[in-house]
Amino acid sequence: MASRPGRPRASGDPYGERDTRQDVLDAAAALFCTVGFTSTSTRSVAERAGVRQATIYHHFAGKDAILLELLLGTVRPSVELADALATATATDPADARLWALAHADVRLLTSGPLNLGALYVLPEVAGEQFAEFHAQRDRLRARYDELAAAVVPDGSGAEQGPLVLGLVESVILRRRDSDDLDAGAVADAVADGVLRLLGCDEQRIAAARTAAAALV
Amino acid sequence: MASRPGRPRASGDPYGERDTRQDVLDAAAALFCTVGFTSTSTRSVAERAGVRQATIYHHFAGKDAILLELLLGTVRPSVELADALATATATDPADARLWALAHADVRLLTSGPLNLGALYVLPEVAGEQFAEFHAQRDRLRARYDELAAAVVPDGSGAEQGPLVLGLVESVILRRRDSDDLDAGAVADAVADGVLRLLGCDEQRIAAARTAAAALV
DNA sequence: ATTATCTATAGATCTATAGATAATGC
DNA sequence: ATTATCTATAGATCTATAGATAATGC
């Protein structure tokens, strides 16, 4: 009955949607997001994944490696979109590109069954083991700063760049408190808020929103 | 030489600025803010406080009790100011009161040697042991929502309330990344940003800022 | 006598490794 | 033979408690 080599699971569970490696990632993501990293034992991850604790070490070097993979997988879509919006579409107005980026990021953060953004705010992530993630995050930050500066070219935009990213990522903490956010409505409100924060008037915001729709 | 009952510390250290209880709170705050709660052992707290691990339990029921006390002590000033601004000064314009509240909260979050706001975002704080803190936090949230709604009475303010608090608290994550923030400049930028987010024009923001100075 | 510390430790973890086992593949 | 799991466990924690000790207070 088993369709691949290796000893079958003691639990009798078949493999999940993907393979055991993915089952472990899914289980760890759910637990790290809610309970935290150090509070989550490898045993509890294994239990949720339907395997024994030691099995995890056949697929990952350790607990850190699991978190790193989750972090990179979560930040990657944001960085890729930010890169695309910063370069290929540089002829489009900056306000539309920033609206599109903020909107997409908030959708990513508010959609899906897990609050994956919560991984970013785990204190353990400050460790050097996660330098590769920090590099990606810095890259994303730089894109936001560039776009904010381009929207408000008088120089105050650069100062407001951190506020812009802060507003976007505030949905992480918001979702932790109330888990029934309307992803679409929140994404609209935040993307509008980003431009409002930068001093755009309502007319310009409406135009940026329309232009953003054509970008993605 | 010793000026109070009880066995002297083995470390030979005298008591800190206050007493041992305060030394433990200070040590725990520094570690919880940077390393996290579960990652911080009672032994490491004791070491930093200059006492043995078991001594902690003479002053606190357990690790949870330490964190709860830190959380309540950190949120208290914010709640007290929010209450004061919501009631006693209700004749003053809402935009000035909101500016003053946001400004004061950001100053609290960015000042002092520790990033105490980081305590709020620890995943362990979700536990029921910290219900008293959550009640205070809900109270603060409600004050922000009230003020945001009063600034924009057309009903869109209520929807923007969470964004406002999100913007204020985004300084917590910002400070974790770069620890050399200019507290005054950031507080001004955020308080301005809060009103900008709610659709106030620059003139109204300038007026609110002036009026806020008279409130505190 | 009271207080605040100490030393010592029980009991419960937790991570990672060693080596056995049960499948498929050749 | 290779693979992926399992069982079992070493070694290192960690929290909290028991009970001894060294001060002051009366």
Short mmCIF file of C-alpha atoms (C1' of nucleotides) in Angstrom, two decimals, chain C residues 12-16, chain D residues 9-13:
data_model
loop_
_atom_site.label_atom_id
_atom_site.label_comp_id
_atom_site.label_asym_id
_atom_site.label_seq_id
_atom_site.Cartn_x
_atom_site.Cartn_y
_atom_site.Cartn_z
"C1'" DA C 12 9.83 17.59 34.35
"C1'" DT C 13 11.13 18.91 30.55
"C1'" DC C 14 13.74 19.63 25.85
"C1'" DT C 15 17.09 19.03 21.77
"C1'" DA C 16 19.69 16.16 19.28
"C1'" DT D 9 18.30 7.81 25.54
"C1'" DA D 10 22.24 11.02 26.77
"C1'" DG D 11 23.06 15.32 28.47
"C1'" DA D 12 21.63 19.66 29.36
"C1'" DT D 13 18.62 22.28 30.78
#
